[in-house]
Tab-separated table of C-alpha atoms in Angstrom:
chain	number	residue	atom	x	y	z
A	1	UNK	CA	0.503	-26.892	-6.027
A	2	UNK	CA	1.167	-23.768	-3.979
A	3	UNK	CA	-0.265	-20.405	-4.976
A	4	UNK	CA	1.659	-17.162	-5.192
A	5	UNK	CA	-0.296	-14.779	-2.989
A	6	UNK	CA	0.353	-11.036	-2.648
A	7	UNK	CA	-1.188	-9.491	0.463
A	8	UNK	CA	-1.470	-5.702	0.738
A	9	UNK	CA	-1.707	-4.746	4.408
A	10	UNK	CA	-3.947	-1.870	5.449
A	11	UNK	CA	-2.784	0.772	7.902
A	12	UNK	CA	-4.709	-0.769	10.811
A	13	UNK	CA	-2.407	-3.782	10.595
A	14	UNK	CA	0.530	-1.589	11.657
A	15	UNK	CA	-0.553	1.526	13.508
A	16	UNK	CA	-2.920	1.988	16.438
A	17	UNK	CA	-3.537	5.201	18.392
A	18	UNK	CA	-0.011	4.913	19.783
A	19	UNK	CA	2.617	5.865	17.136
A	20	UNK	CA	5.579	4.583	19.163
A	21	UNK	CA	7.886	1.960	17.706
A	22	UNK	CA	6.941	-0.513	20.437
A	23	UNK	CA	3.224	-0.135	19.739
A	24	UNK	CA	3.721	-0.635	16.004
A	25	UNK	CA	5.909	-3.678	16.587
A	26	UNK	CA	3.214	-5.095	18.869
A	27	UNK	CA	0.523	-4.510	16.213
A	28	UNK	CA	2.637	-6.310	13.631
A	29	UNK	CA	3.145	-9.251	15.981
A	30	UNK	CA	-0.631	-9.701	15.952
A	31	UNK	CA	-0.725	-9.196	12.192
A	32	UNK	CA	1.903	-11.907	11.726
A	33	UNK	CA	-0.328	-14.448	13.496
A	34	UNK	CA	-2.958	-13.954	10.780
A	35	UNK	CA	-0.503	-13.925	7.873
A	36	UNK	CA	1.199	-17.145	8.925
A	37	UNK	CA	-2.112	-18.926	8.331
A	38	UNK	CA	-1.584	-18.438	4.589
A	39	UNK	CA	1.907	-19.917	4.787
A	40	UNK	CA	0.590	-22.845	6.831
A	41	UNK	CA	-1.982	-23.312	4.053
A	42	UNK	CA	0.897	-23.943	1.631
A	43	UNK	CA	0.880	-20.567	-0.113
A	44	UNK	CA	3.947	-18.610	-1.208
A	45	UNK	CA	3.454	-15.278	0.519
A	46	UNK	CA	4.545	-11.826	-0.667
A	47	UNK	CA	3.560	-8.903	1.562
A	48	UNK	CA	3.230	-5.194	0.894
A	49	UNK	CA	2.239	-2.512	3.379
A	50	UNK	CA	1.300	1.122	3.760
A	51	UNK	CA	3.404	3.799	5.456
A	52	UNK	CA	1.297	6.974	5.318
A	53	UNK	CA	1.196	7.824	9.034
A	54	UNK	CA	4.794	6.735	9.566
A	55	UNK	CA	6.268	8.799	6.751
A	56	UNK	CA	4.092	11.736	7.847
A	57	UNK	CA	5.453	11.543	11.404
A	58	UNK	CA	9.029	11.225	10.161
A	59	UNK	CA	8.565	14.227	7.887
A	60	UNK	CA	7.363	16.327	10.840
A	61	UNK	CA	10.410	15.282	12.852
A	62	UNK	CA	12.735	16.287	10.018
A	63	UNK	CA	11.008	19.637	9.512
A	64	UNK	CA	11.191	20.362	13.250
A	65	UNK	CA	14.927	19.647	13.466
A	66	UNK	CA	15.911	21.066	10.069
A	67	UNK	CA	19.127	23.096	10.218
A	68	UNK	CA	22.371	23.469	8.225
A	69	UNK	CA	23.994	21.003	10.615
A	70	UNK	CA	21.071	18.531	10.508
A	71	UNK	CA	19.231	19.072	7.203
A	72	UNK	CA	15.827	17.525	6.545
A	73	UNK	CA	15.771	14.648	4.072
A	74	UNK	CA	13.723	14.669	0.855
A	75	UNK	CA	10.512	12.673	0.652
A	76	UNK	CA	11.909	9.745	-1.361
A	77	UNK	CA	14.513	9.151	1.363
A	78	UNK	CA	11.848	9.316	4.080
A	79	UNK	CA	9.795	6.723	2.195
A	80	UNK	CA	12.884	4.509	2.052
A	81	UNK	CA	13.515	4.943	5.778
A	82	UNK	CA	9.971	3.962	6.756
A	83	UNK	CA	9.931	1.113	4.254
A	84	UNK	CA	13.057	-0.182	5.942
A	85	UNK	CA	11.810	0.205	9.523
A	86	UNK	CA	8.368	-1.325	8.895
A	87	UNK	CA	9.977	-4.073	6.817
A	88	UNK	CA	12.279	-4.857	9.728
A	89	UNK	CA	9.411	-4.996	12.248
A	90	UNK	CA	7.320	-7.193	9.966
A	91	UNK	CA	10.231	-9.433	9.028
A	92	UNK	CA	11.056	-9.938	12.698
A	93	UNK	CA	7.444	-10.631	13.713
A	94	UNK	CA	6.891	-13.109	10.878
A	95	UNK	CA	10.132	-14.972	11.534
A	96	UNK	CA	9.261	-15.372	15.214
A	97	UNK	CA	5.728	-16.528	14.409
A	98	UNK	CA	6.978	-19.042	11.844
A	99	UNK	CA	9.321	-20.531	14.424
A	100	UNK	CA	6.467	-20.804	16.939
A	101	UNK	CA	4.500	-22.764	14.345
A	102	UNK	CA	7.479	-24.959	13.412
A	103	UNK	CA	7.448	-23.705	9.833
A	104	UNK	CA	10.887	-23.723	8.233
A	105	UNK	CA	10.807	-20.519	6.197
A	106	UNK	CA	13.013	-17.464	5.970
A	107	UNK	CA	11.705	-13.914	5.600
A	108	UNK	CA	13.379	-11.180	3.565
A	109	UNK	CA	12.362	-7.539	3.186
A	110	UNK	CA	13.406	-5.671	0.041
A	111	UNK	CA	13.733	-1.885	-0.023
A	112	UNK	CA	11.980	-1.371	-3.338
A	113	UNK	CA	12.301	1.353	-5.947
A	114	UNK	CA	9.167	1.768	-8.076
A	115	UNK	CA	9.630	3.481	-11.415
A	116	UNK	CA	7.076	6.132	-12.370
A	117	UNK	CA	6.731	8.166	-15.554
A	118	UNK	CA	8.142	11.676	-15.162
A	119	UNK	CA	5.486	12.782	-17.683
A	120	UNK	CA	2.650	11.384	-15.560
A	121	UNK	CA	-0.170	13.938	-15.344
A	122	UNK	CA	-0.004	13.697	-11.543
A	123	UNK	CA	3.180	15.792	-11.616
A	124	UNK	CA	1.307	18.598	-13.377
A	125	UNK	CA	-1.332	18.820	-10.646
A	126	UNK	CA	0.029	17.556	-7.292
A	127	UNK	CA	-2.797	16.589	-4.942
A	128	UNK	CA	-1.464	14.387	-2.136
A	129	UNK	CA	-1.143	16.443	1.100
A	130	UNK	CA	1.864	15.812	3.315
A	131	UNK	CA	3.434	17.480	6.318
A	132	UNK	CA	2.150	20.166	8.710
A	133	UNK	CA	-0.534	22.804	8.267
A	134	UNK	CA	0.479	26.379	7.446
A	135	UNK	CA	-1.335	29.688	7.331
A	136	UNK	CA	-1.892	31.109	3.859
A	137	UNK	CA	0.898	33.630	4.421
A	138	UNK	CA	3.337	30.938	5.577
A	139	UNK	CA	2.439	28.704	2.630
A	140	UNK	CA	2.992	31.491	0.116
A	141	UNK	CA	6.334	32.299	1.712
A	142	UNK	CA	7.373	28.643	1.419
A	143	UNK	CA	6.324	28.557	-2.239
A	144	UNK	CA	8.458	31.629	-2.932
A	145	UNK	CA	11.491	29.966	-1.343
A	146	UNK	CA	11.051	26.542	-2.983
A	147	UNK	CA	9.364	24.972	-5.998
A	148	UNK	CA	6.909	23.149	-3.712
A	149	UNK	CA	3.139	23.402	-4.205
A	150	UNK	CA	0.783	24.233	-1.330
A	151	UNK	CA	-3.003	23.980	-1.346
A	152	UNK	CA	-5.774	24.847	1.097
A	153	UNK	CA	-6.964	21.699	2.901
A	154	UNK	CA	-10.674	21.560	3.809
A	155	UNK	CA	-10.637	24.793	5.785
A	156	UNK	CA	-7.963	23.511	8.166
A	157	UNK	CA	-5.050	25.443	6.682
A	158	UNK	CA	-2.571	25.057	3.850
A	159	UNK	CA	-0.415	21.979	3.248
A	160	UNK	CA	2.292	20.958	0.868
A	161	UNK	CA	1.000	18.646	-1.868
A	162	UNK	CA	2.990	16.191	-3.980
A	163	UNK	CA	2.199	14.051	-6.994
A	164	UNK	CA	0.777	10.542	-6.700
A	165	UNK	CA	1.834	8.967	-10.023
A	166	UNK	CA	0.920	5.458	-11.152
A	167	UNK	CA	3.633	2.787	-10.946
A	168	UNK	CA	5.237	1.696	-14.213
A	169	UNK	CA	7.490	-1.125	-13.034
A	170	UNK	CA	9.140	-2.613	-9.953
A	171	UNK	CA	12.883	-2.046	-10.229
A	172	UNK	CA	13.957	-4.899	-7.931
A	173	UNK	CA	11.579	-7.426	-9.490
A	174	UNK	CA	14.276	-9.967	-10.433
A	175	UNK	CA	15.627	-10.003	-6.867
A	176	UNK	CA	12.096	-10.444	-5.536
A	177	UNK	CA	11.420	-13.311	-7.961
A	178	UNK	CA	14.663	-15.019	-6.921
A	179	UNK	CA	13.657	-14.859	-3.258
A	180	UNK	CA	10.209	-16.281	-4.036
A	181	UNK	CA	11.753	-19.105	-6.089
A	182	UNK	CA	14.037	-19.855	-3.136
A	183	UNK	CA	10.939	-20.378	-0.980
A	184	UNK	CA	11.311	-17.256	1.113
A	185	UNK	CA	8.521	-15.054	2.436
A	186	UNK	CA	9.071	-11.618	0.890
A	187	UNK	CA	8.159	-8.141	2.126
A	188	UNK	CA	8.421	-5.627	-0.730
A	189	UNK	CA	7.100	-2.376	-2.231
A	190	UNK	CA	6.314	-1.015	1.232
A	191	UNK	CA	4.510	2.315	1.275
A	192	UNK	CA	4.004	2.073	-2.468
A	193	UNK	CA	7.767	1.834	-2.945
A	194	UNK	CA	10.305	4.606	-3.356
A	195	UNK	CA	9.240	6.726	-6.363
A	196	UNK	CA	12.003	7.034	-8.955
A	197	UNK	CA	12.128	8.234	-12.561
A	198	UNK	CA	14.414	7.199	-15.374
A	199	UNK	CA	16.982	9.811	-16.402
A	200	UNK	CA	20.040	9.873	-18.663
A	201	UNK	CA	22.119	9.163	-15.551
A	202	UNK	CA	19.972	6.315	-14.248
A	203	UNK	CA	17.198	6.271	-11.658
A	204	UNK	CA	16.526	9.390	-9.608
A	205	UNK	CA	14.197	9.764	-6.621
A	206	UNK	CA	11.332	12.256	-6.820
A	207	UNK	CA	9.086	14.105	-4.374
A	208	UNK	CA	5.998	11.936	-4.774
A	209	UNK	CA	4.033	9.154	-3.127
A	210	UNK	CA	2.718	6.079	-4.917
A	211	UNK	CA	-0.593	4.607	-3.848
A	212	UNK	CA	0.120	1.402	-1.928
A	213	UNK	CA	-2.665	-0.571	-3.596
A	214	UNK	CA	-1.549	0.305	-7.132
A	215	UNK	CA	2.086	-0.528	-6.339
A	216	UNK	CA	0.947	-3.811	-4.783
A	217	UNK	CA	-1.057	-4.609	-7.909
A	218	UNK	CA	1.956	-3.856	-10.097
A	219	UNK	CA	4.092	-6.194	-7.997
A	220	UNK	CA	1.431	-8.923	-8.120
A	221	UNK	CA	1.230	-8.538	-11.901
A	222	UNK	CA	4.990	-8.671	-12.457
A	223	UNK	CA	5.475	-11.856	-10.419
A	224	UNK	CA	2.346	-13.349	-12.058
A	225	UNK	CA	0.660	-14.005	-8.710
A	226	UNK	CA	-2.378	-16.262	-8.530
A	227	UNK	CA	-4.166	-14.260	-5.852
A	228	UNK	CA	-4.033	-10.610	-4.819
A	229	UNK	CA	-5.523	-9.879	-1.391
A	230	UNK	CA	-6.176	-6.300	-0.308
A	231	UNK	CA	-6.747	-6.059	3.440
A	232	UNK	CA	-8.858	-3.223	4.776
A	233	UNK	CA	-11.135	-2.437	7.729
A	234	UNK	CA	-14.183	-4.433	6.546
A	235	UNK	CA	-14.800	-8.096	5.751
A	236	UNK	CA	-16.637	-7.301	2.502
A	237	UNK	CA	-17.100	-4.532	-0.044
A	238	UNK	CA	-20.604	-3.025	-0.048
A	239	UNK	CA	-22.677	-1.050	-2.482
A	240	UNK	CA	-25.077	1.572	-1.116
A	241	UNK	CA	-22.811	1.568	1.933
A	242	UNK	CA	-24.449	2.687	5.189
A	243	UNK	CA	-27.847	3.028	3.495
A	244	UNK	CA	-31.019	1.025	4.078
A	245	UNK	CA	-30.439	-0.907	0.852
A	246	UNK	CA	-26.780	-1.691	1.639
A	247	UNK	CA	-25.662	-4.845	-0.176
A	248	UNK	CA	-22.672	-7.052	0.501
A	249	UNK	CA	-20.623	-8.136	-2.516
A	250	UNK	CA	-19.371	-11.708	-2.226
A	251	UNK	CA	-18.324	-12.659	-5.764
A	252	UNK	CA	-18.293	-9.974	-8.431
A	253	UNK	CA	-17.083	-9.625	-11.997
A	254	UNK	CA	-14.872	-6.837	-13.320
A	255	UNK	CA	-17.686	-5.565	-15.554
A	256	UNK	CA	-20.030	-5.271	-12.570
A	257	UNK	CA	-17.472	-3.308	-10.568
A	258	UNK	CA	-16.885	-0.979	-13.495
A	259	UNK	CA	-20.624	-0.254	-13.549
A	260	UNK	CA	-20.595	0.409	-9.797
A	261	UNK	CA	-17.674	2.820	-10.253
A	262	UNK	CA	-19.738	4.770	-12.800
A	263	UNK	CA	-22.483	4.965	-10.137
A	264	UNK	CA	-19.973	6.468	-7.641
A	265	UNK	CA	-20.481	3.553	-5.256
A	266	UNK	CA	-16.933	3.646	-3.866
A	267	UNK	CA	-15.320	6.528	-1.993
A	268	UNK	CA	-12.279	8.139	-3.668
A	269	UNK	CA	-9.186	7.856	-1.515
A	270	UNK	CA	-10.727	4.971	0.426
A	271	UNK	CA	-12.345	1.965	-1.255
A	272	UNK	CA	-12.083	3.193	-4.843
A	273	UNK	CA	-8.293	2.719	-5.290
A	274	UNK	CA	-8.601	-0.778	-3.821
A	275	UNK	CA	-11.328	-1.614	-6.324
A	276	UNK	CA	-9.338	-0.134	-9.205
A	277	UNK	CA	-6.192	-2.035	-8.202
A	278	UNK	CA	-7.971	-5.376	-7.944
A	279	UNK	CA	-9.659	-4.800	-11.313
A	280	UNK	CA	-6.285	-4.016	-12.914
A	281	UNK	CA	-4.843	-7.264	-11.560
A	282	UNK	CA	-7.545	-9.642	-12.816
A	283	UNK	CA	-8.781	-7.851	-15.947
A	284	UNK	CA	-7.943	-9.981	-18.975
A	285	UNK	CA	-6.535	-12.857	-16.884
A	286	UNK	CA	-8.898	-15.803	-16.417
A	287	UNK	CA	-6.666	-17.570	-13.874
A	288	UNK	CA	-6.242	-14.622	-11.504
A	289	UNK	CA	-8.397	-13.642	-8.539
A	290	UNK	CA	-8.459	-10.690	-6.187
A	291	UNK	CA	-10.036	-10.528	-2.757
A	292	UNK	CA	-10.849	-7.522	-0.593
A	293	UNK	CA	-11.418	-8.352	3.058
A	294	UNK	CA	-10.130	-7.688	6.581
A	295	UNK	CA	-7.072	-9.042	8.328
A	296	UNK	CA	-9.313	-10.659	10.937
A	297	UNK	CA	-11.250	-12.473	8.179
A	298	UNK	CA	-8.215	-14.227	6.691
A	299	UNK	CA	-8.960	-17.521	8.445
A	300	UNK	CA	-12.488	-17.571	7.011
A	301	UNK	CA	-11.112	-16.617	3.591
A	302	UNK	CA	-8.786	-19.630	3.687
A	303	UNK	CA	-11.495	-21.935	5.025
A	304	UNK	CA	-14.537	-20.918	2.989
A	305	UNK	CA	-13.605	-18.118	0.586
A	306	UNK	CA	-15.219	-15.414	2.728
A	307	UNK	CA	-14.594	-11.860	1.524
A	308	UNK	CA	-15.312	-10.013	-1.714
A	309	UNK	CA	-13.809	-12.004	-4.596
A	310	UNK	CA	-13.161	-10.260	-7.908
A	311	UNK	CA	-12.914	-12.297	-11.102
A	312	UNK	CA	-12.557	-11.409	-14.769
């Protein structure tokens, strides 16, 4: 019986030092070689991905060319644009790799709206920096002209900050389920999905970014996946990382991870959201598992279960 597996790709699976489209397409061609191993293993594969650097670059391009004749787009539209372009590159790379391996599967990418709560506390205190650096004077002038929030960023200057609310539901979930049931490989919720809120007139996009790992977890939960894999730059999660008593975690329970979180073992903005997302997926579900590992370790994960496995 095949498993439903959601794989959340880390940024290193898409972007190298070269931000050109060709370089990113080339990186995804290599990524596809690893991902196809799961399909060859008989798994139903659903893929999510980040878009932080890409949406940041696109935002800079729009700010640079902003004019009445060519106005800059809002952030939700930029998220949609990068979700579409990365989805296209990944869809193309996977389809070509499947054909090379004589696997008869189709790949579909879904531009995904993710509903967030307009009352989420994140909107009251925006904290996610985006866009270029400004001087304090420039930032204050921008704040006077718009309702945007700017904050000083680690002594490097001032940057616009937006909310990073938690996902509530995946709007296109029924379409995604239909594609999975039809046996297709699905790319969805890219970049955390396009943040939208419910209004009296329907869904409306907002200036926010959703953490990719939390959106991926929400997707995995809503399709009732068997396995949620978060790919990052290391093969295993460690406690006491980079210290003499560093310890590799191979199989760990939710309760243990919660204790490690209280000990501040995992870096905020790095490993911590991955840990929190995997906990949210398995907590209270005996038949679910999460794994945190690297893209390069996927073959060993399939073969021997290598990587950090999280169970209830």
